[in-house]
Coordinates of C-alpha atoms in Angstrom, one line a residue:
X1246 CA 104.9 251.8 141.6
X1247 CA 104.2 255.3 143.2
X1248 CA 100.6 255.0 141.9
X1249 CA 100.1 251.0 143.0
X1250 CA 100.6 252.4 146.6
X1251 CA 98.9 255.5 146.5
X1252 CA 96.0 253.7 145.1
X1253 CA 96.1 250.9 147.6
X1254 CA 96.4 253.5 150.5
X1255 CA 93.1 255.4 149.6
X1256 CA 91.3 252.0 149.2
X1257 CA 92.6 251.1 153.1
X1258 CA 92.8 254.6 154.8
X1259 CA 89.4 255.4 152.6
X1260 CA 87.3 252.9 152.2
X1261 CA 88.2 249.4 153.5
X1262 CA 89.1 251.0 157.3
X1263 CA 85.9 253.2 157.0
X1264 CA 83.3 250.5 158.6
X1265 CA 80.2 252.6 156.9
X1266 CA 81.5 252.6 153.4
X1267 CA 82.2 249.2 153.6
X1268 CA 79.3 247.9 154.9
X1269 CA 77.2 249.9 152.6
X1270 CA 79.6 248.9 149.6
X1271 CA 78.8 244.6 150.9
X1272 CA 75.0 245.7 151.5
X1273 CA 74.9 247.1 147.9
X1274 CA 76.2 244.1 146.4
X1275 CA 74.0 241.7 148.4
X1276 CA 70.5 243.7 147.5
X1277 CA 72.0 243.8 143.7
X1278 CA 72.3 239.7 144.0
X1279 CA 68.6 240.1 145.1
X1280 CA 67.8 241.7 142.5
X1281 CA 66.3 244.6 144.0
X1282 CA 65.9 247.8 141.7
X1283 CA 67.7 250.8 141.6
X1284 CA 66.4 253.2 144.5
X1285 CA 66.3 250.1 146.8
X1286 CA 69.7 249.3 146.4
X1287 CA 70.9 252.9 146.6
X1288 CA 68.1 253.4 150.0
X1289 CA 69.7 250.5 151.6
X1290 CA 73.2 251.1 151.3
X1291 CA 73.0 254.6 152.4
X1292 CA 70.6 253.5 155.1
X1293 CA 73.1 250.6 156.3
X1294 CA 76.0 253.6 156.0
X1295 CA 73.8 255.8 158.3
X1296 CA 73.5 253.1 160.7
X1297 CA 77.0 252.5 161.1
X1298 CA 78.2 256.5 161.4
X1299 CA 75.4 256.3 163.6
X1300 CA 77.5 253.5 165.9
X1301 CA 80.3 255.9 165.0
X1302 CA 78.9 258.9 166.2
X1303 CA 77.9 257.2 169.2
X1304 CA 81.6 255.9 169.8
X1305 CA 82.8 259.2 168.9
X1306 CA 80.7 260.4 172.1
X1307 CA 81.5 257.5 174.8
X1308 CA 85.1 258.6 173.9
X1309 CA 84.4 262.4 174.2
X1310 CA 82.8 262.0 177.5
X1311 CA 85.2 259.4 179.2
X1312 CA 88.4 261.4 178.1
X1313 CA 88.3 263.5 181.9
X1314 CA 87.6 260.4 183.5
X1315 CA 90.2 259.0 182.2
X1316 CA 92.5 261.7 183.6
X1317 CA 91.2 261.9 186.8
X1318 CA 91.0 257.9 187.4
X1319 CA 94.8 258.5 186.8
X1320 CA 95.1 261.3 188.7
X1321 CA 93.2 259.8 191.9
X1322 CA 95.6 256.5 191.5
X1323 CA 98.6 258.7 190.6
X1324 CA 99.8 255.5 188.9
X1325 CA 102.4 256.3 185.5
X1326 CA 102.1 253.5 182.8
X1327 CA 100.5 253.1 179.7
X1328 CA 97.5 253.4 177.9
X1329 CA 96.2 251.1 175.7
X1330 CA 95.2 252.9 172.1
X1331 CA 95.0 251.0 168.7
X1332 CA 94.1 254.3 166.7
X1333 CA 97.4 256.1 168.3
X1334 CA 99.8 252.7 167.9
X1335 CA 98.2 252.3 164.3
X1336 CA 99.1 256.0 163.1
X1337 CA 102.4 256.1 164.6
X1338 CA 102.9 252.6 162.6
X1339 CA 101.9 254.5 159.4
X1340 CA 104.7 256.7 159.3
X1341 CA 107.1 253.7 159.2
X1342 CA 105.3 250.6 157.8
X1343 CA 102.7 252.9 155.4
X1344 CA 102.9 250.8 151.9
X1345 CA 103.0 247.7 153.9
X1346 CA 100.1 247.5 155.8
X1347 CA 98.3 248.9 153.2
X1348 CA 98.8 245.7 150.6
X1349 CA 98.5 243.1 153.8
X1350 CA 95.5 244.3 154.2
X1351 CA 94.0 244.5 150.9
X1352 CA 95.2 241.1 150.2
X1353 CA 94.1 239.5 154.1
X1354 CA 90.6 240.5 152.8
X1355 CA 90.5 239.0 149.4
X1356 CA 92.2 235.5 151.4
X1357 CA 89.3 236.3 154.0
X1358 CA 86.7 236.0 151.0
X1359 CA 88.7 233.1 149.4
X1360 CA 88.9 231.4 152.9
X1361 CA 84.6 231.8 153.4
X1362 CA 84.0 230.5 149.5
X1363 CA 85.6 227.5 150.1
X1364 CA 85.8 226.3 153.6
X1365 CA 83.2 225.9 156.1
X1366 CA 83.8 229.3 157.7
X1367 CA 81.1 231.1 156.2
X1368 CA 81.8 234.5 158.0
X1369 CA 82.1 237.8 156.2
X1370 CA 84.4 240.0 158.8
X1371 CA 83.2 243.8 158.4
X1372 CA 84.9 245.5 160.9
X1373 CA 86.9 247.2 159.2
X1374 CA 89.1 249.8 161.4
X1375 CA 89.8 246.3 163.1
X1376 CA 91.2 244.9 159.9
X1377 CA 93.4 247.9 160.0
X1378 CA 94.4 247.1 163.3
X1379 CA 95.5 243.5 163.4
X1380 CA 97.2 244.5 159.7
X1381 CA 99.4 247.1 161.3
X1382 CA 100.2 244.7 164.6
X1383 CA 101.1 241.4 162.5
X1384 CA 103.3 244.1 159.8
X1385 CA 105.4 245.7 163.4
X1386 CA 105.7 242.2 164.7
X1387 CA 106.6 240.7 161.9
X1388 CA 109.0 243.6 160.3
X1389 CA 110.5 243.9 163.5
X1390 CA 111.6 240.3 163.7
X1391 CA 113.6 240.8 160.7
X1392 CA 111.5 239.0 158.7
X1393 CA 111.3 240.7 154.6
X1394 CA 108.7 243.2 153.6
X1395 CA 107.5 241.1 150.4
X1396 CA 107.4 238.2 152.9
X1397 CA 105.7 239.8 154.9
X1398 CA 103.2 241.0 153.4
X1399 CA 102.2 238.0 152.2
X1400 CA 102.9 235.9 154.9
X1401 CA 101.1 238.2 157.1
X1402 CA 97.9 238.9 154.8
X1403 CA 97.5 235.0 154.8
X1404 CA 97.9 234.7 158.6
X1405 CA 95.0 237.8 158.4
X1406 CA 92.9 236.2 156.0
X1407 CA 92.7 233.3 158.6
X1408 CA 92.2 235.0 161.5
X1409 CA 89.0 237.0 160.0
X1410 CA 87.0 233.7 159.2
X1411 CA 88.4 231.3 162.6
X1412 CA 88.1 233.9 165.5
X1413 CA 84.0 234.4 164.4
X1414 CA 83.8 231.2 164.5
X1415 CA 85.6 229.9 167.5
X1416 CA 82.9 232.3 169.3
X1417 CA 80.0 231.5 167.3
X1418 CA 78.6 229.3 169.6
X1419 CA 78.3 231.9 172.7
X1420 CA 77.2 234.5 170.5
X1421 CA 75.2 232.6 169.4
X1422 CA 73.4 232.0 173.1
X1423 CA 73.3 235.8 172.8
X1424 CA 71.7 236.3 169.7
X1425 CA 69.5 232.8 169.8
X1426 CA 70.2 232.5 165.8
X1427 CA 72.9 232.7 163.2
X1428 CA 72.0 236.2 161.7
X1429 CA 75.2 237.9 162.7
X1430 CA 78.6 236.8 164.2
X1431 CA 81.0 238.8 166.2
X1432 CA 83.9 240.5 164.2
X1433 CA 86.2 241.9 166.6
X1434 CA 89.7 241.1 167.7
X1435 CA 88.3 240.8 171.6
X1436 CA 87.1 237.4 170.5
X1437 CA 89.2 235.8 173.0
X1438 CA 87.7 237.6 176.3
X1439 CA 84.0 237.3 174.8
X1440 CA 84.8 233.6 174.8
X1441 CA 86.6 233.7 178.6
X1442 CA 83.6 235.7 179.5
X1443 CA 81.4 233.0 178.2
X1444 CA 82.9 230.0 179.5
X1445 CA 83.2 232.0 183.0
X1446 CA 79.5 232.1 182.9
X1447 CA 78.8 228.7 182.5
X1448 CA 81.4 227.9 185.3
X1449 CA 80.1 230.3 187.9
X1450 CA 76.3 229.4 186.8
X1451 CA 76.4 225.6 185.4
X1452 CA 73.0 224.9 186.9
X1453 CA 71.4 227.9 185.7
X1454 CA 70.0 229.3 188.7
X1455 CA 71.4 233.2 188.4
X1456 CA 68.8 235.6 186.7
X1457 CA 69.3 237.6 184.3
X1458 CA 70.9 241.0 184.0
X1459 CA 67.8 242.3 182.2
X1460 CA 65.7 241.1 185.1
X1461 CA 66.8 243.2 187.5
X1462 CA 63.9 243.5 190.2
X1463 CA 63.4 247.7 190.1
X1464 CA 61.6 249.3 193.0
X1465 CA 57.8 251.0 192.1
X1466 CA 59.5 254.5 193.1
X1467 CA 62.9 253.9 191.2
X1468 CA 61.0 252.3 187.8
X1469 CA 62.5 255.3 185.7
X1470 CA 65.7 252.9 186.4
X1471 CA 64.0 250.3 183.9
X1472 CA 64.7 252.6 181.0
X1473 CA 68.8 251.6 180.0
X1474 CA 69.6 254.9 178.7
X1475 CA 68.4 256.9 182.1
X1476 CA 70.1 253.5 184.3
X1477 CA 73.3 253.8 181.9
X1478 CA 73.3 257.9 182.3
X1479 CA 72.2 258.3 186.5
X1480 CA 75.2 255.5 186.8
X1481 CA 78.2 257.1 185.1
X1482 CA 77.1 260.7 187.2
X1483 CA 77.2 258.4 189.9
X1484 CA 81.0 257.3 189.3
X1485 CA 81.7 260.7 187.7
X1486 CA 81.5 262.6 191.2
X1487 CA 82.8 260.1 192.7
X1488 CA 86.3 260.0 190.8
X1489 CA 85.8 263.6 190.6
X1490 CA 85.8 264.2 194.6
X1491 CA 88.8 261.9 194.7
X1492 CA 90.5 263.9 192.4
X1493 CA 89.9 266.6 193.8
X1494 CA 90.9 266.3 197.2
X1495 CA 94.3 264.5 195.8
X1496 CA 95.4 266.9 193.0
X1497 CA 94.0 269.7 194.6
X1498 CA 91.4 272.4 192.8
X1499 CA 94.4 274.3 190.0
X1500 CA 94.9 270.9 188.7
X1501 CA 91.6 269.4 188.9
X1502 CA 89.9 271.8 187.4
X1503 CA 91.7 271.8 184.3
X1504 CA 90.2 268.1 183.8
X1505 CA 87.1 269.4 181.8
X1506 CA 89.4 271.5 179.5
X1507 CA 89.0 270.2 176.1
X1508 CA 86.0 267.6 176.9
X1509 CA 83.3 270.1 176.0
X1510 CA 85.3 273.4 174.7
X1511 CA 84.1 275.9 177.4
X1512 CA 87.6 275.2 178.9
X1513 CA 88.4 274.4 183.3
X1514 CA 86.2 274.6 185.6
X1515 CA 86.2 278.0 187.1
X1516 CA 85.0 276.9 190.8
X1517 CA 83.9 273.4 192.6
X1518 CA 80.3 273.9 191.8
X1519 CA 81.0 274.2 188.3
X1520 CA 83.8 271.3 188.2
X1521 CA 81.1 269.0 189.8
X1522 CA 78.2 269.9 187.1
X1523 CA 80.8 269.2 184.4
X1524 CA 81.0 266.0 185.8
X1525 CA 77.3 265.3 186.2
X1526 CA 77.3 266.8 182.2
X1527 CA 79.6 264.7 181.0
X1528 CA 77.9 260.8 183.2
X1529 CA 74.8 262.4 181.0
X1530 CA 76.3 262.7 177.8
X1531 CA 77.7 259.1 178.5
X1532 CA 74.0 258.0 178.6
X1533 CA 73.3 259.6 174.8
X1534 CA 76.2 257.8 173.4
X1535 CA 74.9 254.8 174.3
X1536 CA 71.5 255.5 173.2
X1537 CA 73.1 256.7 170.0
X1538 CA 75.2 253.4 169.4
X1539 CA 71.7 251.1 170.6
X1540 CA 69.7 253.2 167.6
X1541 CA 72.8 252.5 164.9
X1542 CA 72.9 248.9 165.6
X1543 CA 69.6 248.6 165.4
X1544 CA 69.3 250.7 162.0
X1545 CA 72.1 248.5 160.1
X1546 CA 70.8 245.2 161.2
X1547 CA 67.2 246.5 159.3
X1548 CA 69.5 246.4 155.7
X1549 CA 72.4 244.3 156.3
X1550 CA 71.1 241.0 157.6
X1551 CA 68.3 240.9 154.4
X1552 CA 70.8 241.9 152.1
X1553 CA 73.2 239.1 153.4
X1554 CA 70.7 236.9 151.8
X1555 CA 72.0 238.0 148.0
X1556 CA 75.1 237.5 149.4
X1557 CA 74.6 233.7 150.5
X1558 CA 72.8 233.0 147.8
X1559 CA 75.5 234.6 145.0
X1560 CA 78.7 234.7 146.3
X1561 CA 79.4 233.1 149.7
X1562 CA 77.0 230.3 150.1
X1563 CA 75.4 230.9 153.8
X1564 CA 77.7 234.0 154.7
X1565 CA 77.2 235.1 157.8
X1566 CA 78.1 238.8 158.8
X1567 CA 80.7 239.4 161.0
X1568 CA 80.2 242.6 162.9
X1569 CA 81.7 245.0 165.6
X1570 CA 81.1 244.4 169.1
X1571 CA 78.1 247.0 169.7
X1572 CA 76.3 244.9 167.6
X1573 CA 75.4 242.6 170.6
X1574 CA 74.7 245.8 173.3
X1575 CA 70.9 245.6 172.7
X1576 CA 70.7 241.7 173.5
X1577 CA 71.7 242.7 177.1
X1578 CA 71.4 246.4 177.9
X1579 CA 71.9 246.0 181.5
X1580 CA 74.9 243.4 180.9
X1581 CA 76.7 246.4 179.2
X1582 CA 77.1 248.6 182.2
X1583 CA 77.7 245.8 184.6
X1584 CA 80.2 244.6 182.2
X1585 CA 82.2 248.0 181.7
X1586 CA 82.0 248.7 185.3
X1587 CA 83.6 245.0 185.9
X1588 CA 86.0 245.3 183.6
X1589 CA 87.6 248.2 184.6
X1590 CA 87.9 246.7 188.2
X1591 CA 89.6 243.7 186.7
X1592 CA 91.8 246.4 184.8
X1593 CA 92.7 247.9 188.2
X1594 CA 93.4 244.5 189.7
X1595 CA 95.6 243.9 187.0
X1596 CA 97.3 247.4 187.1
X1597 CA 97.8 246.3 191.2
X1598 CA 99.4 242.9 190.0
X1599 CA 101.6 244.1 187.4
X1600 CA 103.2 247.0 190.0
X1601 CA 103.2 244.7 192.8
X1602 CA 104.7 241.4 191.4
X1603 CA 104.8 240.9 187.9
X1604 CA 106.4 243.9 186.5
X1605 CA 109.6 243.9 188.7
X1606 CA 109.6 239.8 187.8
X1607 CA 108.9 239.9 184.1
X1608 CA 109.9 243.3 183.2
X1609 CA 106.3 244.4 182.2
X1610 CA 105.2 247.6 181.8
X1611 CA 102.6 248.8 183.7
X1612 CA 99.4 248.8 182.1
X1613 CA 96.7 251.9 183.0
X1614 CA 92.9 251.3 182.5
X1615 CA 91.6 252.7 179.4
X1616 CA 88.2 253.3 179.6
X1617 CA 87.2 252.9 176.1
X1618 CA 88.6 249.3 175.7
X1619 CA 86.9 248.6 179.0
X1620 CA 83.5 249.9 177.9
X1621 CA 83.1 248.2 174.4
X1622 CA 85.1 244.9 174.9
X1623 CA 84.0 244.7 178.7
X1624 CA 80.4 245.7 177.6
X1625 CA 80.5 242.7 175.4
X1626 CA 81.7 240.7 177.6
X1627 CA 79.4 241.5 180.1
X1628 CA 76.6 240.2 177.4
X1629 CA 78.2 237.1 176.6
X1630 CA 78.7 236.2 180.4
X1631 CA 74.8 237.1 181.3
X1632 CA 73.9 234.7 178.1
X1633 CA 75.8 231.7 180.0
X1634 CA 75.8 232.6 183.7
X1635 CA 73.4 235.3 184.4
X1636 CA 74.0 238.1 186.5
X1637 CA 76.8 236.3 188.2
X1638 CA 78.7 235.6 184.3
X1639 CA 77.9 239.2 183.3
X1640 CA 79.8 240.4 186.3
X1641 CA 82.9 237.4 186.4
X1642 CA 83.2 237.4 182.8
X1643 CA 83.7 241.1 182.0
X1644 CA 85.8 240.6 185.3
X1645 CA 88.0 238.1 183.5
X1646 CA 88.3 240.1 180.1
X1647 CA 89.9 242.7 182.4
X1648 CA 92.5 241.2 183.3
X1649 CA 93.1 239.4 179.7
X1650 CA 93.1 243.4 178.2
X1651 CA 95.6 244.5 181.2
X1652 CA 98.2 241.2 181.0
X1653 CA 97.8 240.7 177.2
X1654 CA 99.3 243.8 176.0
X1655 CA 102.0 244.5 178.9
X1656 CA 103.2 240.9 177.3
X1657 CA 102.3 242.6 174.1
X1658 CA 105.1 244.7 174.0
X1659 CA 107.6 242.5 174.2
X1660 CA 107.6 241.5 170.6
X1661 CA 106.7 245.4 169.3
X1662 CA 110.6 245.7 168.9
X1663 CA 111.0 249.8 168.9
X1664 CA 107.4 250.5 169.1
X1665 CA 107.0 249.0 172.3
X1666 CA 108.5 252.2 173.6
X1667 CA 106.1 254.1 171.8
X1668 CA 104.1 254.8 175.5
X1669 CA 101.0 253.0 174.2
X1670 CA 100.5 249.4 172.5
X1671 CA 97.2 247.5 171.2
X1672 CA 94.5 246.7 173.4
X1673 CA 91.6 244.2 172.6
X1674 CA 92.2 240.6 173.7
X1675 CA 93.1 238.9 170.3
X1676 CA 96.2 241.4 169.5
X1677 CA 97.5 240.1 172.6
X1678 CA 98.0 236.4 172.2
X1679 CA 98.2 236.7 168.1
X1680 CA 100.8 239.1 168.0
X1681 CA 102.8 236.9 170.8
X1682 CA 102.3 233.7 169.3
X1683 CA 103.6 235.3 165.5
X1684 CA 106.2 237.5 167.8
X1685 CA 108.1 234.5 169.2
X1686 CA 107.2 232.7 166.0
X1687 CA 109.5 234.9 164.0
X1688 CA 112.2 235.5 166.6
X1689 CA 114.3 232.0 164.8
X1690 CA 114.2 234.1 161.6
X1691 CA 114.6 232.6 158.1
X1692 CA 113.1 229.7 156.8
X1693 CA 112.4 228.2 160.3
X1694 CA 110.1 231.0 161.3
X1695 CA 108.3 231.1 158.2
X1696 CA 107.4 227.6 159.1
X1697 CA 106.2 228.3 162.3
X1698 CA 104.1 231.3 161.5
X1699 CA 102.5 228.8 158.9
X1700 CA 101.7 226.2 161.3
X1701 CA 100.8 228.8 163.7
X1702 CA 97.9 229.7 160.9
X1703 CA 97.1 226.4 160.1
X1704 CA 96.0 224.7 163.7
X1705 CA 94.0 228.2 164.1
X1706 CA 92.4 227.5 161.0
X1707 CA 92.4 223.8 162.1
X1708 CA 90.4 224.4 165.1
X1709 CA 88.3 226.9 163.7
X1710 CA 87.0 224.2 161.5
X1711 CA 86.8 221.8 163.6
X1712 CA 84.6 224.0 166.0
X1713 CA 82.4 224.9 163.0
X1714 CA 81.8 221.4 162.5
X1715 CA 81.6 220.0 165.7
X1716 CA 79.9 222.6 167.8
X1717 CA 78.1 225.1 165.4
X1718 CA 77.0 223.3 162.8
X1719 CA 75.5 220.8 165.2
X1720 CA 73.9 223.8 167.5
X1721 CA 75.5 222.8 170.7
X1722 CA 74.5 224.8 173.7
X1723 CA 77.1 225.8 175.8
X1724 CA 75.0 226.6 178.5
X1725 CA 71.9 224.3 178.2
X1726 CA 70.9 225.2 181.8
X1727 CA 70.6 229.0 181.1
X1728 CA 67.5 229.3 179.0
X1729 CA 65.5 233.1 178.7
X1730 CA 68.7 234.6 178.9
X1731 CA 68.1 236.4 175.5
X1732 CA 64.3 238.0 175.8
X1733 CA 65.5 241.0 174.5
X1734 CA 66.7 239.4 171.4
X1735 CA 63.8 240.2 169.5
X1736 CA 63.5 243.7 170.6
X1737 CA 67.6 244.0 169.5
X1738 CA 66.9 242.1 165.9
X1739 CA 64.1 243.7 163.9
X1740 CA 61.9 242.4 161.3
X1741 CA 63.8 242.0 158.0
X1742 CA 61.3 239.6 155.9
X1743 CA 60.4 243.4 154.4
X1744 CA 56.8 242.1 154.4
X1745 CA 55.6 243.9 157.7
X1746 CA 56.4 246.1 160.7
X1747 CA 56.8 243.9 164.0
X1748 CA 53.8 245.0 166.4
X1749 CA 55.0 247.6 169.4
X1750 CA 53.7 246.5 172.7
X1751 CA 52.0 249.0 174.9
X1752 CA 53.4 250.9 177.5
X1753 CA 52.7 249.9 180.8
X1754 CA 49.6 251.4 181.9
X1755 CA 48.1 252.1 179.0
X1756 CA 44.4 251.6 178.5
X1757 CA 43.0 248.7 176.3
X1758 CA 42.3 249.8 172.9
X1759 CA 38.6 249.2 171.6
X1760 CA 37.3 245.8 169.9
X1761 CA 37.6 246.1 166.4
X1762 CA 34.5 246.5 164.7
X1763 CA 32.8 243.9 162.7

């Protein structure tokens, strides 16, 4: 039995959580159902692995560089509460609920598969440190409610399974406004503030008459602005010295120096001119993450979306790819920032709320601002808002997703049982109301709650159906009076018919090439 677990933990903590071996494992097996030979198989999958350790990387950086933000966004507010961290809930989980998660996991993706075969969801969810997630939330939530470990394994790996092929489709038809086609599909558990972002933006815009984020109107002596990465970088310096003043003059220089002291290993600032370069440094480096995580998706969408085609055609009939939430940056570069940035203001709205009048009410813990949350499920958001309300949705919508990732998991908690004393809890959207619904679900105990959490899985596979059928399957719009709201699509999706390089257009100013001749 000893072997059964240690074998299924190295496939989960190994492979199956490791987004880049699994998607260049599912790229593999879609160019083999092509039929491709030997070296393009191999070429691909390592080329769809590098894309996504590129996305990694990238992540890896945004963290690295927001990490004394974070401190001194705390520090400025001297607010005490706690900070949303899936990876930090997740590995304290481990230590308890190990074996567990492991198996729901495993068996959630082979229901996922089962569920895409043979129903009209058609999605293929690839996020896999998200599967991890949601696997270790339902397994506390569930466990803690009393409810059996064999139960609830397979209880929860069904209730998984379900949620991996509904939630991409519940928001298939706003990303699909972003995308303008069907090639990918969002797979990440902040589906449900993607899909408040996108229904904000058609509120706030329903005539269509906000511009685009991407249309920004730039100055002839401030065009360098029109480039995202130097925008996205001249930005966060921006509200680095900012936070970094604030800090400063609050927590006075001995403790604000110490801010920078792991961020880039040459340890505190050592005067204020140096502790207000290492904030400029670090708004910079902010810039090259994002330019790192723009060249990653743009490298895996080369191999996986032609190699999705096998996979349609052999396995899951018109499977669709479910993929991380980066995957939709490029659509709307300038959404991203104006999302993040809005995000975290709705975060810090929230925070305000929940000190003022819902904590002492409810009993809620007070939720701090995370900035990494913020930036990839508000930078999302921000997209999907601009696709249905232009600036003015990229701007609510994020807004909105804020407050969903600062009320969602201070309710969170509740049902975490000892672990929501743990000083952190789960943070996208989804975990939220999921692990409420299956929380209070479970609290009868016995065979009543088993019933419950099955229904509670069947009307979201229910729905999910029924919005597969009703709205994407018959291409509704939801914001019919937003049209060019995607122009960067093409520029975000590259050519993957294989059969020629899609033509680069000039840079501005350059001269006209010659007539060819003959």
């Amino acid at each position: 039995m000893d072997v059964l677990v240690g074998i299924a933990q190295f496939l989960v903590n190994e492979i199956l959580s490791v987004p880049a071996f699994l998607i260049g494992i599912i790229t593999a097996v879609g160019l083999l159902a092509l039929r491709k030979n030997a070296g393009q198989v191999v070429g691909g999958a390592v080329k769809a692995t590098l894309g996504f350790m590129l996305i990694g990387a990238g992540a890896t950086l945004v963290v690295a560089s927001l990490a004394p933000l974070g401190v001194m966004i705390q520090g400025a507010l001297g607010a005490q509460g706690v900070v949303p961290t899936n990876e930090a809930i997740a590995g304290i989980a481990q230590e308890q609920f190990g074996a567990q998660v492991s198996w729901l996991m495993i068996l959630g993706f082979v229901v996922a598969l089962v569920l895409a075969r043979f129903t009209p969801l058609r999605y293929v969810f690839l996020t896999g440190h998200h599967i991890l997630f949601m696997a270790t939330m339902i397994t506390i939530v569930l466990m803690s409610a009393g409810i059996a470990s064999g139960i609830t394994v397979v209880l929860g790996a069904v209730l998984l399974g379900i949620l991996m092929v509904s939630l991409p489709a519940l928001a298939h038809p706003w990303t699909r406004k972003v995308t303008g086609d069907d090639s990918i599909a969002i797979g990440h558990f902040g589906t449900a503030g993607y899909i408040a972002a996108g229904a904000v933006g058609r509120a706030v815009d329903p005539k269509g008459k906000s511009r685009s984020t991407e249309e920004i109107k730039v100055p002839e002596g401030l065009r360098f602005l029109r480039d995202s990465m130097v925008a996205t970088a001249l930005s966060m310096v921006l509200m680095y010295l900012i936070v970094a003043i604030l800090y400063l003059v609050r927590a006075g220089s001995e403790t604000a120096f110490t801010a920078f002291a792991a961020a880039d290993g040459s340890g505190a600032a050592v005067d204020v001119g140096n502790y207000l370069m290492k904030s400029v440094t670090q708004g910079l480096q902010f810039g090259i993450a994002v330019a790192v995580i723009l060249f990653g998706v743009r490298t895996i969408l080369g191999e996986l979306v032609p190699a999705f085609q096998g996979i349609a055609a052999k396995v899951v009939p018109g499977a669709v790819p479910a993929l991380d939430a980066p995957i939709v940056f490029p659509y709307a570069q300038n959404a991203v920032l104006i999302g993040f940035i809005s995000s975290f203001v709705g975060g810090l709205i929230g925070l305000l709320l929940l000190g003022t009048i819902f904590g002492p009410l409810f009993g809620l813990a007070l939720i701090l601002p995370g900035l990494v949350p913020h930036f990839f499920t508000g930078g999302a958001a921000g997209v999907y808002g601009n696709a249905t309300g232009g600036r003015r949705g990229a701007v609510l919508g994020a807004f909105v997703n804020g407050l969903l990732i600062t009320f969602f998991p201070a309710l969170l908690m509740k049902v975490l049982g000892s672990f929501g004393s743990a000083n952190t809890t789960f943070g996208d959207a989804d975990f939220g109301w999921f692990g409420m619904l299956i929380g209070y679900g479970a609290k009868p105990g016995g065979l009543v709650a088993i019933l419950l959490l099955a229904v509670i899985g069947v009307v979201i596979l229910g729905a999910a159906i029924v919005v597969q059928k009703k709205l994407v399957d018959t291409r509704w719009d939801p914001a019919p009076a937003n049209v060019g709201m995607i122009a960067t699509a093409e520029s975000a999706t590259p050519d993957t018919s294989h059969k020629r390089f899609a033509k680069l257009a000039p840079p501005a100013g350059a001269p006209e090439p010659p007539a060819p001749m003959g």
